[in-house]
Short mmCIF file of C-alpha atoms in Angstrom, two decimals:
data_model
loop_
_atom_site.label_atom_id
_atom_site.label_comp_id
_atom_site.label_asym_id
_atom_site.label_seq_id
_atom_site.Cartn_x
_atom_site.Cartn_y
_atom_site.Cartn_z
CA TYR I 1 0.00 0.00 0.00
CA THR I 2 1.64 3.25 -1.12
CA ARG I 3 0.85 6.93 -0.86
CA GLY I 4 2.35 10.06 -2.34
CA ASN I 5 4.47 10.62 0.75
CA GLY I 6 5.74 7.08 1.30
CA ILE I 7 4.65 3.62 2.35
CA SER I 8 2.09 2.99 5.08
CA ILE I 9 3.14 0.52 7.80
CA ARG I 10 -0.29 -0.18 9.28
CA PRO I 11 -1.89 -2.06 6.31
CA TYR I 12 1.34 -4.03 5.84
CA ASP I 13 1.40 -5.12 9.50
CA ALA I 14 -2.29 -6.04 9.35
CA ILE I 15 -1.61 -8.41 6.45
CA CYS I 16 1.46 -9.86 8.17
CA SER I 17 -0.54 -10.60 11.31
CA GLN I 18 -2.87 -12.81 9.26
CA PHE I 19 0.06 -14.72 7.77
CA ARG I 20 1.55 -15.06 11.25
CA ILE I 21 -1.66 -16.70 12.50
CA PHE I 22 -1.70 -19.06 9.53
CA PHE I 23 1.89 -20.18 10.13
CA GLU I 24 1.15 -20.72 13.82
CA TRP I 25 -1.70 -23.03 12.83
CA TYR I 26 0.59 -24.79 10.32
CA ILE I 27 3.27 -25.29 12.99
CA ASP I 28 0.75 -26.69 15.48
CA ASN I 29 -1.05 -28.98 13.05
CA VAL I 30 1.21 -29.86 10.13
CA LYS I 31 4.93 -29.36 10.56
CA VAL I 32 7.26 -27.68 13.01
CA ILE I 33 9.04 -24.88 11.21
CA LYS I 34 10.22 -21.40 12.08
CA ASN I 35 7.46 -18.85 11.69
CA PRO I 36 8.93 -16.41 9.13
CA PHE I 37 6.57 -13.65 10.22
CA ASN I 38 8.10 -13.61 13.68
CA ASP I 39 11.37 -12.46 12.15
CA LYS I 40 11.96 -8.83 13.13
CA ARG I 41 13.30 -8.14 9.61
CA VAL I 42 9.80 -8.49 8.13
CA LYS I 43 8.02 -6.38 10.74
CA GLY I 44 6.80 -2.84 10.25
CA ALA I 45 9.47 -0.18 9.81
CA ASN I 46 12.25 -2.74 9.23
CA ALA I 47 10.42 -4.27 6.28
CA ILE I 48 9.48 -0.91 4.82
CA LYS I 49 13.08 0.24 5.06
CA ASN I 50 14.33 -2.91 3.31
CA ILE I 51 11.66 -2.72 0.61
CA VAL I 52 12.41 0.92 -0.19
CA LEU I 53 16.18 0.52 -0.12
CA ALA I 54 16.00 -2.62 -2.25
CA THR I 55 14.10 -0.84 -5.02
CA GLY I 56 17.19 0.32 -6.83
CA ASP I 57 15.39 1.62 -9.92
CA ARG I 58 12.94 3.81 -8.04
CA HIS I 59 12.73 7.50 -8.86
CA ILE I 60 14.06 9.88 -6.21
CA PHE I 61 12.69 13.40 -6.30
CA THR I 62 15.41 16.03 -5.73
CA GLY I 63 15.77 19.77 -5.34
CA GLU I 64 17.43 19.83 -8.76
CA GLU I 65 14.33 18.25 -10.28
CA LEU I 66 12.20 20.94 -8.70
CA GLU I 67 14.26 23.52 -10.58
CA GLU I 68 13.73 21.53 -13.79
CA ILE I 69 9.98 21.58 -13.21
CA ILE I 70 10.00 25.33 -12.65
CA ALA I 71 12.05 25.90 -15.80
CA LYS I 72 9.60 23.79 -17.85
CA LEU I 73 6.66 25.75 -16.45
CA HIS I 74 8.24 29.00 -17.61
CA ASP I 75 8.90 27.49 -21.02
CA SER I 76 5.40 26.13 -21.51
CA ILE I 77 2.89 28.61 -20.02
CA GLU I 78 2.41 32.36 -19.74
CA GLU I 79 5.09 34.04 -17.61
CA ASP I 80 2.84 35.43 -14.88
CA ASN I 81 0.97 32.13 -14.67
CA ALA I 82 4.30 30.30 -14.32
CA LYS I 83 5.33 32.68 -11.54
CA PHE I 84 2.15 31.87 -9.60
CA TYR I 85 2.82 28.13 -9.72
CA GLU I 86 6.52 28.62 -9.08
CA LEU I 87 5.66 30.51 -5.90
CA LEU I 88 3.49 27.65 -4.64
CA LEU I 89 6.21 25.09 -5.40
CA ARG I 90 8.90 27.12 -3.67
CA LEU I 91 6.75 27.76 -0.60
CA PHE I 92 6.18 24.02 -0.22
CA TYR I 93 9.88 23.28 -0.70
CA GLU I 94 11.05 26.00 1.67
CA GLY I 95 8.97 24.87 4.60
CA ILE I 96 5.24 25.48 4.32
CA GLY I 97 3.68 22.03 4.25
CA ASP I 98 0.10 23.07 4.99
CA THR I 99 -1.74 24.71 2.11
CA ARG I 100 -4.08 26.37 4.61
CA GLN I 101 -1.10 28.33 5.91
CA ILE I 102 -0.32 29.56 2.40
CA ILE I 103 -3.81 30.94 1.86
CA THR I 104 -3.90 32.66 5.26
CA ILE I 105 -0.56 34.53 5.12
CA LYS I 106 -1.23 38.18 5.95
CA GLU I 107 0.90 41.22 5.15
CA GLU I 108 1.80 41.64 8.83
CA ASP I 109 3.24 38.11 8.83
CA ILE I 110 5.92 39.08 6.32
CA ASN I 111 9.28 40.69 6.99
CA ALA I 112 10.59 41.48 3.52
CA LYS I 113 13.97 42.74 4.77
CA ALA I 114 14.65 39.55 6.75
CA ARG I 115 12.88 37.43 4.09
CA THR I 116 10.75 35.68 6.70
CA VAL I 117 7.12 34.65 7.11
CA ASN I 118 5.67 34.22 10.59
CA LEU I 119 3.17 31.37 10.79
CA SER I 120 1.59 31.07 14.24
CA GLY I 121 4.89 31.62 15.99
CA ARG I 122 6.90 29.57 13.51
CA VAL I 123 9.24 31.60 11.31
CA ILE I 124 9.99 30.46 7.74
CA LYS I 125 13.12 31.82 6.08
CA LEU I 126 12.55 32.33 2.36
CA SER I 127 15.06 32.45 -0.46
CA PRO I 128 15.51 35.77 -2.31
CA ARG I 129 13.67 34.33 -5.32
CA THR I 130 10.67 33.20 -3.28
CA MET I 131 10.38 36.52 -1.46
CA LYS I 132 10.51 38.34 -4.81
CA LEU I 133 7.75 36.10 -6.21
CA LEU I 134 5.66 36.57 -3.06
CA GLN I 135 5.74 40.33 -3.56
CA GLU I 136 5.12 40.15 -7.31
CA ILE I 137 2.06 37.92 -6.95
CA HIS I 138 0.73 40.23 -4.23
CA GLU I 139 1.02 43.21 -6.59
CA MET I 140 -0.58 41.49 -9.59
CA GLU I 141 -3.99 42.79 -10.64
CA GLN I 142 -4.58 40.34 -13.47
CA LEU I 143 -3.06 37.10 -14.70
CA SER I 144 -3.04 35.80 -18.25
CA ALA I 145 -3.46 32.04 -18.71
CA TYR I 146 -4.26 29.79 -21.65
CA LYS I 147 -8.01 30.06 -20.93
CA GLY I 148 -7.95 33.84 -20.88
CA LEU I 149 -7.55 36.68 -18.43
CA TYR I 150 -8.08 36.18 -14.69
CA GLU I 151 -8.48 38.69 -11.89
CA MET I 152 -5.99 38.38 -9.03
CA VAL I 153 -7.74 38.69 -5.67
CA SER I 154 -6.89 38.03 -2.04
CA TRP I 155 -8.95 35.66 0.08
CA ASN I 156 -10.15 37.21 3.35
CA GLY I 157 -7.16 39.52 3.52
CA SER I 158 -4.56 37.02 2.36
CA TYR I 159 -1.27 38.49 1.17
CA ILE I 160 -1.06 36.07 -1.74
CA LYS I 161 -3.58 36.74 -4.48
CA PHE I 162 -5.29 33.98 -6.42
CA PRO I 163 -6.58 33.92 -10.01
CA THR I 164 -10.34 33.87 -10.49
CA ARG I 165 -12.86 34.88 -13.15
CA LYS I 166 -14.18 38.42 -12.92
CA ILE I 167 -17.69 37.14 -12.28
CA ASN I 168 -16.47 35.43 -9.09
CA VAL I 169 -14.52 38.34 -7.57
CA ALA I 170 -17.37 39.71 -5.43
CA THR I 171 -17.98 36.36 -3.74
CA PHE I 172 -14.38 35.13 -3.56
CA ASP I 173 -14.08 35.79 0.19
CA GLN I 174 -17.08 33.52 0.76
CA LYS I 175 -15.24 30.55 -0.71
CA GLU I 176 -14.55 27.91 1.96
CA ASP I 177 -10.89 27.40 2.76
CA SER I 178 -11.16 23.70 1.89
CA LEU I 179 -12.42 24.58 -1.59
CA LEU I 180 -9.60 27.04 -2.18
CA MET I 181 -7.06 24.48 -0.99
CA ALA I 182 -8.59 21.84 -3.27
CA TYR I 183 -8.39 24.30 -6.16
CA ILE I 184 -4.68 24.91 -5.48
CA HIS I 185 -3.91 21.19 -5.33
CA ARG I 186 -5.91 20.43 -8.45
CA ALA I 187 -4.58 23.36 -10.50
CA LEU I 188 -0.98 22.68 -9.51
CA GLY I 189 -1.37 18.96 -10.16
CA ASN I 190 -2.85 19.64 -13.61
CA GLN I 191 0.05 21.92 -14.53
CA LEU I 192 2.63 19.36 -13.40
CA ASN I 193 0.86 16.51 -15.20
CA ARG I 194 0.79 18.57 -18.37
CA ILE I 195 4.58 18.82 -18.42
CA GLY I 196 5.07 15.17 -17.41
CA TYR I 197 5.39 15.23 -13.59
CA THR I 198 3.24 13.62 -10.89
CA VAL I 199 5.05 14.74 -7.74
CA THR I 200 2.79 15.88 -4.87
CA TYR I 201 3.15 18.99 -2.74
CA ARG I 202 3.75 16.76 0.29
CA VAL I 203 6.76 15.11 -1.36
CA ILE I 204 8.13 18.55 -2.29
CA TYR I 205 7.73 19.69 1.32
CA LEU I 206 9.45 16.57 2.72
CA ARG I 207 12.26 16.93 0.18
CA GLY I 208 12.80 20.45 1.45
CA PHE I 209 13.10 19.08 5.00
CA TYR I 210 15.52 16.36 3.84
CA ASP I 211 17.71 18.97 2.11
CA PHE I 212 17.46 21.19 5.21
CA MET I 213 18.97 18.40 7.31
CA CYS I 214 21.66 17.81 4.68
CA SER I 215 22.57 21.50 4.91
CA ARG I 216 23.26 21.04 8.63
CA ILE I 217 25.00 17.66 8.73
CA PRO I 218 26.57 15.35 6.08
CA GLU I 219 24.04 13.40 4.02
CA GLU I 220 25.44 10.07 5.20
CA GLU I 221 24.51 11.08 8.75
CA VAL I 222 21.03 12.05 7.58
CA ILE I 223 20.65 8.64 5.93
CA SER I 224 21.86 6.93 9.11
CA ILE I 225 19.21 8.79 11.13
CA ILE I 226 16.39 7.99 8.71
CA THR I 227 17.23 4.29 8.39
CA SER I 228 17.83 3.75 12.10
CA VAL I 229 15.55 1.39 14.03
CA ASN I 230 15.07 1.41 17.80
CA ASP I 231 17.74 4.07 18.23
CA SER I 232 16.47 6.68 20.69
CA ASP I 233 19.39 9.05 20.08
CA LYS I 234 18.73 9.23 16.34
CA SER I 235 15.00 9.52 16.91
CA THR I 236 15.75 12.49 19.16
CA GLN I 237 17.97 14.00 16.45
CA ILE I 238 15.30 13.89 13.77
CA SER I 239 12.70 15.20 16.22
CA LEU I 240 14.94 18.18 16.99
CA PHE I 241 15.44 18.88 13.28
CA ALA I 242 11.68 18.66 12.80
CA LYS I 243 11.07 21.10 15.64
CA ILE I 244 13.56 23.60 14.21
CA TYR I 245 12.10 23.25 10.72
CA GLY I 246 8.53 23.40 11.99
CA ILE I 247 7.24 19.98 10.98
CA ASN I 248 4.16 19.06 12.97
CA GLU I 249 5.05 15.38 13.37
CA LYS I 250 5.48 14.05 16.90
CA ASN I 251 6.16 10.47 15.83
CA ALA I 252 9.82 10.13 14.79
CA THR I 253 9.21 6.67 13.32
CA ASN I 254 6.53 7.98 10.95
CA LEU I 255 8.73 10.88 9.91
CA LYS I 256 11.67 8.59 9.16
CA LYS I 257 9.38 6.29 7.19
CA ASN I 258 8.14 9.18 5.06
CA LEU I 259 11.70 10.30 4.31
CA LEU I 260 12.88 6.88 3.12
CA ILE I 261 11.80 7.76 -0.42
CA PHE I 262 14.78 10.15 -0.66
CA ILE I 263 17.46 7.63 0.29
CA PRO I 264 19.70 6.78 -2.71
CA ALA I 265 19.72 3.06 -3.54
#
């Protein structure tokens, strides 16, 4: 069972428990053998780690690929439209993993000189390019896309403006946040699919966190932390990195599992 942000342990363990019961019956009634599903190597996180690391031909999303995606967007769609999607991609990569936070950024949350965004007490440091895009999108009045001209409007005082048809401007603030978030995910996904990519915003966000750790310690140490099992010191390390970065994930095991997709084979 796979998801966009990794492999889920729970369904795997549920299946294994059924096989474990079967082998126990077999041992009791047919032949005495070692129950293979009692081997710690096939349990939960250990098995997921081995499965992921053994898949040598799997695709690993990287920061360099994100730049390739952005370049293709600028080559294939209108420039202002490309800037809008580039901003979303860079915000995900640079530390905003919750789309709701993107749509609720207010002007008072932004320190342009320091290039920071304050999100409920958590401060995100933006790159010069992302800060420039943030300001440009805020100042846009209209956006040209392949289906015509769109009005750029804020949502309930949001700093970032969003494209909408002129007929919808008056009621844009009444749009539910879940609908606006769904629009962002769908529109971004459609643009990426059109140029041949299927990466999700969650993977982009986690890749940003992985690269953040690699900027602080050597990548081999990052890999050692992510692949560790039953190591409280390394679990503490990744939890501290997550706290600094602002990831809302209290379970170190789940976080390590989600980051396995970035480990080179």
